[in-house]
mmCIF file of C-alpha atoms and ligand atoms in Angstrom:
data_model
loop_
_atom_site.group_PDB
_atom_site.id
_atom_site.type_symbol
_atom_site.label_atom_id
_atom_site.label_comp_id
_atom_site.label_asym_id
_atom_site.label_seq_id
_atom_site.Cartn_x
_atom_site.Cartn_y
_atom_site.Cartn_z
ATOM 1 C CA UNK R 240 59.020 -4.240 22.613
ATOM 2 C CA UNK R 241 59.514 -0.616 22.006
ATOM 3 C CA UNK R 242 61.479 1.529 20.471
ATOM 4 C CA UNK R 243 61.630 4.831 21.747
ATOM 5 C CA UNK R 244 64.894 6.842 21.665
ATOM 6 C CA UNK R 245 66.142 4.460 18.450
ATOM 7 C CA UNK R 246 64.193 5.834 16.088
ATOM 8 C CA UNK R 247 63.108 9.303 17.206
ATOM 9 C CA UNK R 248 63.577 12.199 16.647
ATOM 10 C CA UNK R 249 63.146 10.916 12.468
ATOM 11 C CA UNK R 250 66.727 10.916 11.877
ATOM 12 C CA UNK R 251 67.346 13.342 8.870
ATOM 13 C CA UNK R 252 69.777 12.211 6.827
ATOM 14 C CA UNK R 253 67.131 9.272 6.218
ATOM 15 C CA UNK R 254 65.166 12.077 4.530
ATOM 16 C CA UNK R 255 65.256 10.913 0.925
ATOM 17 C CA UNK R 256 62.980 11.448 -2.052
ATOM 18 C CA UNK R 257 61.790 7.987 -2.686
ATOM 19 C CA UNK R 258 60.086 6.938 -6.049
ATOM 20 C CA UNK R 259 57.219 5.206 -4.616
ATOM 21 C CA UNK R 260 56.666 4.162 -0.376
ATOM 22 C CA UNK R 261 55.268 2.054 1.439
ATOM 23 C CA UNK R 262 57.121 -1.448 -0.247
ATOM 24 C CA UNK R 263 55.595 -3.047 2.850
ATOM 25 C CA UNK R 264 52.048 -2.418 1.237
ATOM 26 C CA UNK R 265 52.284 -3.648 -2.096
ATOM 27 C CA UNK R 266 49.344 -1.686 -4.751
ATOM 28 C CA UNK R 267 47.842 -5.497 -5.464
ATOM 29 C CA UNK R 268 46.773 -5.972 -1.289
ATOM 30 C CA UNK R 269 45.056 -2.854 -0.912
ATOM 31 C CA UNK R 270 43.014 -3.169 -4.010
ATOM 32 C CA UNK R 271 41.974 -6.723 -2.093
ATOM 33 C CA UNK R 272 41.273 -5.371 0.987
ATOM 34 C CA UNK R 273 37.653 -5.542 2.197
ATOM 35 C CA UNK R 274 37.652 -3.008 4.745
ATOM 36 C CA UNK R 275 34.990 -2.978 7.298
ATOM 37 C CA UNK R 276 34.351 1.257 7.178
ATOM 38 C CA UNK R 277 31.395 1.659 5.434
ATOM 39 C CA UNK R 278 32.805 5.101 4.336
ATOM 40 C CA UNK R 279 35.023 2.875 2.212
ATOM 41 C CA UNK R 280 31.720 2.026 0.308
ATOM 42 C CA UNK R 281 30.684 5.910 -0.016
ATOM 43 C CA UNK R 282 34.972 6.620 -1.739
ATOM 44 C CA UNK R 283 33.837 4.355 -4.610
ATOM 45 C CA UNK R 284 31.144 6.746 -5.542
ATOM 46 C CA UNK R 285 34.229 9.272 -5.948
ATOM 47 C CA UNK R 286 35.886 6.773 -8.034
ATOM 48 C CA UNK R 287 33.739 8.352 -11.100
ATOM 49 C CA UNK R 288 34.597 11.640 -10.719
ATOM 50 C CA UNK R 289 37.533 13.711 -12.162
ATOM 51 C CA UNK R 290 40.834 13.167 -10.531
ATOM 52 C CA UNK R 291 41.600 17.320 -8.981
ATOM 53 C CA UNK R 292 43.987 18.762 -10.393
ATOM 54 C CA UNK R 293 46.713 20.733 -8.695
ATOM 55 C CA UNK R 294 50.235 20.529 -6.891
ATOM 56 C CA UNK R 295 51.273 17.667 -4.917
ATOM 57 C CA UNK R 296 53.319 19.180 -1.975
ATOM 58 C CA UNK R 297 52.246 20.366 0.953
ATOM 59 C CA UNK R 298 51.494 24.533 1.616
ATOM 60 C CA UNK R 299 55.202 25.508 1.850
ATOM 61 C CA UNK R 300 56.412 24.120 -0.755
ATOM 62 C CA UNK R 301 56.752 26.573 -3.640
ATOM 63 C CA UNK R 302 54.038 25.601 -6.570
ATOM 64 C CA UNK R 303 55.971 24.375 -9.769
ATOM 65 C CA UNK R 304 54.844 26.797 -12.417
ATOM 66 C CA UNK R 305 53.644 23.933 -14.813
ATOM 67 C CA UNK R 306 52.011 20.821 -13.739
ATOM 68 C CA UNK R 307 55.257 18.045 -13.345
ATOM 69 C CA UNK R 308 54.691 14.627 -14.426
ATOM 70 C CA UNK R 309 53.547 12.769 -11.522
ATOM 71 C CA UNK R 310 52.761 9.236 -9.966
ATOM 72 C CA UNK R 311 50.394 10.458 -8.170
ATOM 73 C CA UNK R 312 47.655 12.599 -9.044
ATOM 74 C CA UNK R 313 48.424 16.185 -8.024
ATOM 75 C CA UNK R 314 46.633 17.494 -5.274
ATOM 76 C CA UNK R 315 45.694 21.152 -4.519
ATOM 77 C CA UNK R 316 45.625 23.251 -1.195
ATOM 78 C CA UNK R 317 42.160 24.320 -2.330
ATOM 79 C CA UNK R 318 41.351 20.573 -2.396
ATOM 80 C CA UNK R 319 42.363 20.552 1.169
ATOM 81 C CA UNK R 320 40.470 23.639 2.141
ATOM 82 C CA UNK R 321 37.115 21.530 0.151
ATOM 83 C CA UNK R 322 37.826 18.755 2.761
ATOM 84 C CA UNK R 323 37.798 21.264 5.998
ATOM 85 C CA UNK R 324 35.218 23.190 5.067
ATOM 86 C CA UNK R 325 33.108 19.546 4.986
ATOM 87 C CA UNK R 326 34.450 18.572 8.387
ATOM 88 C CA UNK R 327 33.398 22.221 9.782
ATOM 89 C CA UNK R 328 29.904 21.736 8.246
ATOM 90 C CA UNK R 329 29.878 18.166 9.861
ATOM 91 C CA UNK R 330 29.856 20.271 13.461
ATOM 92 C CA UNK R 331 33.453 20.338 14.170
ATOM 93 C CA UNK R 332 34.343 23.675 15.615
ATOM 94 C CA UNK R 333 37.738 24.379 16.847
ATOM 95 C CA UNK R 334 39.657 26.358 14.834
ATOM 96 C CA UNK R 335 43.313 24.860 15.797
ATOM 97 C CA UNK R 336 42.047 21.061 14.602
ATOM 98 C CA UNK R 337 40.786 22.426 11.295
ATOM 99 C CA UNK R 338 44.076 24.251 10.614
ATOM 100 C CA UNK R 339 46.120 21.414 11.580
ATOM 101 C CA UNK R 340 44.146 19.618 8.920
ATOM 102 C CA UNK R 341 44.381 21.961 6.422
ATOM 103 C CA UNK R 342 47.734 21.901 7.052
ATOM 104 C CA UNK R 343 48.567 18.063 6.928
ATOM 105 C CA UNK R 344 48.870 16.429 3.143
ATOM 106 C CA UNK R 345 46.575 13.857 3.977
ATOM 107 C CA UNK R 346 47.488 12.422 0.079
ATOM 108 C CA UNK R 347 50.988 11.497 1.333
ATOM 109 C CA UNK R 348 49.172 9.069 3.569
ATOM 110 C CA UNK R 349 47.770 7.188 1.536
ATOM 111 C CA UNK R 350 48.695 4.747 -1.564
ATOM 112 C CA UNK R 351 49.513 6.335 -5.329
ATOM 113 C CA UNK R 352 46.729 4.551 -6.680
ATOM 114 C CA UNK R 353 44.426 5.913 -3.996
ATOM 115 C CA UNK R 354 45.534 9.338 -3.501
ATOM 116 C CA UNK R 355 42.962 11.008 -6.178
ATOM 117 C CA UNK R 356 40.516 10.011 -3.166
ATOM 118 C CA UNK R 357 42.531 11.183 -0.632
ATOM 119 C CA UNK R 358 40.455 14.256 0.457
ATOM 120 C CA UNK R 359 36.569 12.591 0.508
ATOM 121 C CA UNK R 360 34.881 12.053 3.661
ATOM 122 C CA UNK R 361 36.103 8.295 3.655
ATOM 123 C CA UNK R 362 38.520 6.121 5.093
ATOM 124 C CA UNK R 363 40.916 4.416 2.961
ATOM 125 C CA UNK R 364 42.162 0.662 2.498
ATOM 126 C CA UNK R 365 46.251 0.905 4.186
ATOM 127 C CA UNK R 366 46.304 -2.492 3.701
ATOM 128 C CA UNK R 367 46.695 -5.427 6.394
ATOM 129 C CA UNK R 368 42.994 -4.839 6.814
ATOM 130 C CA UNK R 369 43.352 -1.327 8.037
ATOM 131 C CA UNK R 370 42.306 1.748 6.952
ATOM 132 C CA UNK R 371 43.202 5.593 7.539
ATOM 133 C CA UNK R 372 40.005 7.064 9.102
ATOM 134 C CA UNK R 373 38.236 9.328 7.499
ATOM 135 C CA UNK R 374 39.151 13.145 8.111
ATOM 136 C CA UNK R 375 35.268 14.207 9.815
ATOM 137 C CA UNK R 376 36.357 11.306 12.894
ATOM 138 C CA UNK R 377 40.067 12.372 13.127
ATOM 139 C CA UNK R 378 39.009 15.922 13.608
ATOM 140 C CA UNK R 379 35.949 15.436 15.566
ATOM 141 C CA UNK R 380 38.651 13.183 18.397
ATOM 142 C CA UNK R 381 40.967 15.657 18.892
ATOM 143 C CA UNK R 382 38.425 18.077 18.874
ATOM 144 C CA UNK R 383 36.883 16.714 22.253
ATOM 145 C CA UNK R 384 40.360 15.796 23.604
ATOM 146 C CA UNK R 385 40.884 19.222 23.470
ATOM 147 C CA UNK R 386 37.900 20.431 24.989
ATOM 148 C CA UNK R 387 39.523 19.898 28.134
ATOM 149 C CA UNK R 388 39.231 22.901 30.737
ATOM 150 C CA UNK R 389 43.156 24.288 29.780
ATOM 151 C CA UNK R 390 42.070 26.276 26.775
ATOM 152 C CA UNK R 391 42.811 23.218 24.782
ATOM 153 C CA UNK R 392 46.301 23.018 26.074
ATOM 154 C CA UNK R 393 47.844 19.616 25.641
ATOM 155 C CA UNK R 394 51.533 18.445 26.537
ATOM 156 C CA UNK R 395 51.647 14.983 26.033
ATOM 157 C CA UNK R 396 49.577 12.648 23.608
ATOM 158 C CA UNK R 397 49.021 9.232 23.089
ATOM 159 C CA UNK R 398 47.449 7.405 20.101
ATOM 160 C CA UNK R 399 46.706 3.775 19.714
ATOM 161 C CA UNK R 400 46.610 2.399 16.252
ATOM 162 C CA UNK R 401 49.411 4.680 14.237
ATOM 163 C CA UNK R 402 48.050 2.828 11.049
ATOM 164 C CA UNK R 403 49.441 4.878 8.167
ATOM 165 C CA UNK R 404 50.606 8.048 10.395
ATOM 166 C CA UNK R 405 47.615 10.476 9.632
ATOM 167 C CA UNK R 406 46.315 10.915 12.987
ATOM 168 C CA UNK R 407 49.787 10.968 13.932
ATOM 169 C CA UNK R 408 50.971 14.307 11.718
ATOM 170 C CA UNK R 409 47.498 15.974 12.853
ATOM 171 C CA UNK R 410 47.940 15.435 16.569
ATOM 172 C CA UNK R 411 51.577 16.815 16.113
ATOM 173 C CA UNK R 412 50.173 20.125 15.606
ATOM 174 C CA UNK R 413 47.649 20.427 18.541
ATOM 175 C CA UNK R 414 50.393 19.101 21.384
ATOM 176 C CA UNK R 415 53.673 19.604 22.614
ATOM 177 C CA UNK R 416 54.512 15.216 22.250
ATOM 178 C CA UNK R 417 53.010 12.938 20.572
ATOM 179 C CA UNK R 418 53.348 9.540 21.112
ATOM 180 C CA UNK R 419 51.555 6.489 18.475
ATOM 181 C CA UNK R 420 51.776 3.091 19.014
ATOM 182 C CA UNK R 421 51.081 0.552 16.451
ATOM 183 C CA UNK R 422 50.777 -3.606 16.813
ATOM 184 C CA UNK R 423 51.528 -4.401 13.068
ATOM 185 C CA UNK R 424 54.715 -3.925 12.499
ATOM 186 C CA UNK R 425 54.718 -3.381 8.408
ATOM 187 C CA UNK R 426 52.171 -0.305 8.903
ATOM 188 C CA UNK R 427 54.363 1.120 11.818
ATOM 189 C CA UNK R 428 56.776 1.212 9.165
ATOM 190 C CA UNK R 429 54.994 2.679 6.524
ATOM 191 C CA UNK R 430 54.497 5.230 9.217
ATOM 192 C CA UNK R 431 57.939 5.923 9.407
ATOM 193 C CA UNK R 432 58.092 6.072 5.979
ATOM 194 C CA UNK R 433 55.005 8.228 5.383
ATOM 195 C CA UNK R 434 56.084 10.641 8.280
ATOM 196 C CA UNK R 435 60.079 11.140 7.582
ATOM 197 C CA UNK R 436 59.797 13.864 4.506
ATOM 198 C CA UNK R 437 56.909 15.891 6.834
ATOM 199 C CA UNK R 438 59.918 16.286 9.218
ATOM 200 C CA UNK R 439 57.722 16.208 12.296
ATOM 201 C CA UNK R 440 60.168 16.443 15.505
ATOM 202 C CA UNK R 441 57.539 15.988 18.332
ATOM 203 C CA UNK R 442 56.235 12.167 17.395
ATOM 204 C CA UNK R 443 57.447 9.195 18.741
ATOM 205 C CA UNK R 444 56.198 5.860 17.113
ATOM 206 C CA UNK R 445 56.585 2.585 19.190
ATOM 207 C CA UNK R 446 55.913 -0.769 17.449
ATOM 208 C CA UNK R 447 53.913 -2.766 20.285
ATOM 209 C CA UNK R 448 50.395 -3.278 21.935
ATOM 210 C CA UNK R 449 48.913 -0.708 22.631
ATOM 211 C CA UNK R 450 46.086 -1.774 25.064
ATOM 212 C CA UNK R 451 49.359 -1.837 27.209
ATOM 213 C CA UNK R 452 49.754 1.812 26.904
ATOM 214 C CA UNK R 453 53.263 3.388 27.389
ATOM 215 C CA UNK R 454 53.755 3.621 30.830
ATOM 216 C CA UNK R 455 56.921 4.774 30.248
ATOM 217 C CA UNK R 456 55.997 7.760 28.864
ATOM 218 C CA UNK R 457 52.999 8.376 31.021
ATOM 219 C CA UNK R 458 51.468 10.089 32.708
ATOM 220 C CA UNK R 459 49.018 11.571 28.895
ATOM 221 C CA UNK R 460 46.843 14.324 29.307
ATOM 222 C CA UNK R 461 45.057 12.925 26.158
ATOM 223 C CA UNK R 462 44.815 9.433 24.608
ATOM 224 C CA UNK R 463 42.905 8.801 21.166
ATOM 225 C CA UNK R 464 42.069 4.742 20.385
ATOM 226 C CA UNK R 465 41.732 4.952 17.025
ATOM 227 C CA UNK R 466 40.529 0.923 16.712
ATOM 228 C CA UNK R 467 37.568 0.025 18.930
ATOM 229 C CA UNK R 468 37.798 -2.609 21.471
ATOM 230 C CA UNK R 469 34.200 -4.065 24.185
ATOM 231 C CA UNK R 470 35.852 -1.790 26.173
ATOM 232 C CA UNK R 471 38.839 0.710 27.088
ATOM 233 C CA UNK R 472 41.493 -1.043 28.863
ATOM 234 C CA UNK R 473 41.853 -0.200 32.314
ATOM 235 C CA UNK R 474 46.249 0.259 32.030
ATOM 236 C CA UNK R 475 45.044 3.115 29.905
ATOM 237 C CA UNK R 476 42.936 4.823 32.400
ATOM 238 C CA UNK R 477 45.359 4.514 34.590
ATOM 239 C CA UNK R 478 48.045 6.317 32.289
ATOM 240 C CA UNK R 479 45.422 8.860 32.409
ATOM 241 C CA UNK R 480 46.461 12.469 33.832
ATOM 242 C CA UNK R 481 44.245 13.995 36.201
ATOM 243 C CA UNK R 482 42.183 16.331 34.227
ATOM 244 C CA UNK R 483 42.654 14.151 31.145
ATOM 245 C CA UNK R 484 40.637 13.031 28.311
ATOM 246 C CA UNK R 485 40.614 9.474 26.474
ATOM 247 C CA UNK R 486 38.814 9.174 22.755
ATOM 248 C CA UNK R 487 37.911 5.660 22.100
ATOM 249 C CA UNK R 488 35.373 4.122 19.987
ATOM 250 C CA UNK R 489 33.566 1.200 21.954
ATOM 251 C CA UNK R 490 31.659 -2.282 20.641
ATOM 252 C CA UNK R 491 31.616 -4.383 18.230
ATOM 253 C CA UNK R 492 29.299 -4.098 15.229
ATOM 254 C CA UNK R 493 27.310 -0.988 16.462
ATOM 255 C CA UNK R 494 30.009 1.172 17.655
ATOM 256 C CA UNK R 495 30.417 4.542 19.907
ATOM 257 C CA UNK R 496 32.422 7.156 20.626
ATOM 258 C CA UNK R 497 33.279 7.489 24.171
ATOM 259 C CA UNK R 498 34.934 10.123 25.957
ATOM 260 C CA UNK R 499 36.530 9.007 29.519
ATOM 261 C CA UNK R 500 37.992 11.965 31.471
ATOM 262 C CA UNK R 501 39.999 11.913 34.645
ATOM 263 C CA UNK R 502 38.725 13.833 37.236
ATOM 264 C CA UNK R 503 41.005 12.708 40.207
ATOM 265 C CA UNK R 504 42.932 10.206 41.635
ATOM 266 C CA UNK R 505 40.420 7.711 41.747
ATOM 267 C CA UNK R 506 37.348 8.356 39.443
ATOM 268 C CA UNK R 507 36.486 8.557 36.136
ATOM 269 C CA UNK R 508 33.432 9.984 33.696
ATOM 270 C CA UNK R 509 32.555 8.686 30.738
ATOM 271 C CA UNK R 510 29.900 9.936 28.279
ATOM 272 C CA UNK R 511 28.641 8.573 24.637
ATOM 273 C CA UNK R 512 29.192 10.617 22.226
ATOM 274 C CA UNK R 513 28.268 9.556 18.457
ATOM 275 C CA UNK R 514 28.065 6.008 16.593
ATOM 276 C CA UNK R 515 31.282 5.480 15.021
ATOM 277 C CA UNK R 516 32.499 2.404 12.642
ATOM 278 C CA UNK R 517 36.466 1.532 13.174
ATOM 279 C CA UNK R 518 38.843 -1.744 13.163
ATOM 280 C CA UNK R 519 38.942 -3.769 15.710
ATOM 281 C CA UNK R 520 41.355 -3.215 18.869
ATOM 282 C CA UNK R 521 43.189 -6.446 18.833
ATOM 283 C CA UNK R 522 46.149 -7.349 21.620
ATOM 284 C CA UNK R 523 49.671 -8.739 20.919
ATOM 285 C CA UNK R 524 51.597 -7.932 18.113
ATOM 286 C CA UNK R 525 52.312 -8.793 14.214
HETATM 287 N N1 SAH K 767 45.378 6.453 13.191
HETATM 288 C C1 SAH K 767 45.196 5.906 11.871
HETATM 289 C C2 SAH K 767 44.110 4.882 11.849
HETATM 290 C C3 SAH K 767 44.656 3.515 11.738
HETATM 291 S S1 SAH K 767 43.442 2.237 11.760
HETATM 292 C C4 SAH K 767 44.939 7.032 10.901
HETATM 293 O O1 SAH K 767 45.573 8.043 11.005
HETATM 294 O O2 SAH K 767 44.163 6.919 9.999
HETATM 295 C C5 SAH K 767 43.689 1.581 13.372
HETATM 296 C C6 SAH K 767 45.016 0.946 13.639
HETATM 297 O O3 SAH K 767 44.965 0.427 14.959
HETATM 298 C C7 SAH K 767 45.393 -0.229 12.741
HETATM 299 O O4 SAH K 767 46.586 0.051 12.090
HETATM 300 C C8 SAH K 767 45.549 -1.401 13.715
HETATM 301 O O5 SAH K 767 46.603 -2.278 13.385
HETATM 302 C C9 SAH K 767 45.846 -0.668 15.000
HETATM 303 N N2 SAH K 767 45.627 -1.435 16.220
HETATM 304 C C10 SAH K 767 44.609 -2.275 16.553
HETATM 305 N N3 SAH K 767 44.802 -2.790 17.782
HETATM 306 C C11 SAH K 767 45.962 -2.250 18.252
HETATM 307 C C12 SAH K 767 46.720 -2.398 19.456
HETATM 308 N N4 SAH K 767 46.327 -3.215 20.452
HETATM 309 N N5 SAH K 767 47.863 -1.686 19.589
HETATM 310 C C13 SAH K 767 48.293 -0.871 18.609
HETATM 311 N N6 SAH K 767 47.642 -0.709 17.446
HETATM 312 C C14 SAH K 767 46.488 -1.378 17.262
#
């Protein structure tokens, strides 16, 4: 069902400039999807605005000294920056989440035609009926996974729902491994192919279920659910490191953010934390 240790570490010499990505996720099916997020609703007010103007590679790329033709719209580090400083006014504090977002191209995440929105506070058709969650809930998760009594110190990650790779590329900066699984397997492709150019060594995508968890791989000291299910399977809490925290938005149509942490062998806390809106947590595979 998995594939860890074929595809990982992102082989290089598959690192190739490609023309457009994502074949998988044709331009016509994303402009169809209706996406549950209301946030999706709130991107179409952006829609009106002037596309920013800027360079499309990430920080450390040197800036070409005249704006090159493009498919995309080009996208500025102060763009970026806009989008952090909104997620730090929305209450999210930790200074090593906002610099991993700052330092993620959240544009290369997202489709050509969509990538002048990349940076509002929405999530974003993927297509398949997903969407990439909007940057305030990807920061405000790991922020809270990390508030976990070792100065924030995390070893071993898991995600569920890899989607487009966003989360993905912003947990890989915040712990030592990162593991993603994803149940469809065209997006856990386009998360291959979103992820290769970033060159990220320390994630590990696995097409399969992911209420199943990767036992394998176990024990986390974090776990992120970034689809909401009635509740948080119980294989997960038990992949759960003593200690550790699980993220995971809970219920149907009104929706919450729950925070489960380990605190031994046996027993468990969970607290509510904000309403949330995400995709549903669905088992098996596509
Ligand atoms: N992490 C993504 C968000 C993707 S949306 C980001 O960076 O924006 C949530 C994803 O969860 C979808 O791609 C959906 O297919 C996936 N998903 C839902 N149920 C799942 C399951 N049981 N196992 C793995 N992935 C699942």
């Amino acid at each position: 069902m998995t594939e860890r240790g074929k595809r990982f570490p992102l082989s290089l010499s598959s690192v190739v400039e490609k023309p457009a990505k994502s074949a998988q996720t044709p331009r016509a099916s994303l402009n169809n999807v209706a996406t549950p997020q209301t946030a999706t609703k709130n991107a179409a007010q952006h829609l009106t605005r002037p596309s920013p103007v800027a360079n499309a590679h990430t920080r450390s790329m040197p800036q070409p000294a005249v704006p090159v033709a493009s498919q995309r719209p080009l996208v500025s580090d102060a763009i970026r920056a806009a989008m952090v400083a909104r997620v730090a006014k929305q209450g999210v504090r930790d200074g090593k989440v906002l610099a991993a977002m700052e330092a993620v191209p959240r544009h290369m995440f997202v489709e050509p035609g969509l990538s002048g929105q990349a940076y509002v506070d929405a999530s974003l058709p993927i297509g398949h009926h997903q969407t990439i969650s909007q940057p305030y809930i990807v920061a405000r998760m790991i922020e809270v996974m990390r508030d976990n009594g070792n100065g924030g110190e995390l070893s071993r990650v898991l995600e569920i729902g890899t989607g487009c790779g966003y989360q993905a590329a912003v947990l890989s900066l915040v712990a030592k491994e990162v593991y993603s699984i994803e149940r469809i397997k065209p997006l856990h492709e386009l998360a291959k192919s979103n992820l290769r150019p970033l060159r990220i060594a320390n994630i590990r995508l696995h097409y399969g279920d992911g209420m199943l968890g990767l036992p394998q791989a176990g024990p986390f000291d974090g776990i992120i659910l970034a689809a909401a299910g009635l509740e948080v399977p119980r294989t997960l809490l038990e992949q759960m490191s003593v200690g550790g925290r699980l993220v995971a938005p809970v219920g149907e149509r009104h929706q919450v953010l729950q925070l489960i942490e380990r605190v031994s062998k046996f027993e468990w806390t969970n607290v509510t934390l904000e309403a949330c809106h995400f995709v549903p947590l669905r088992p098996g595979v596509v």
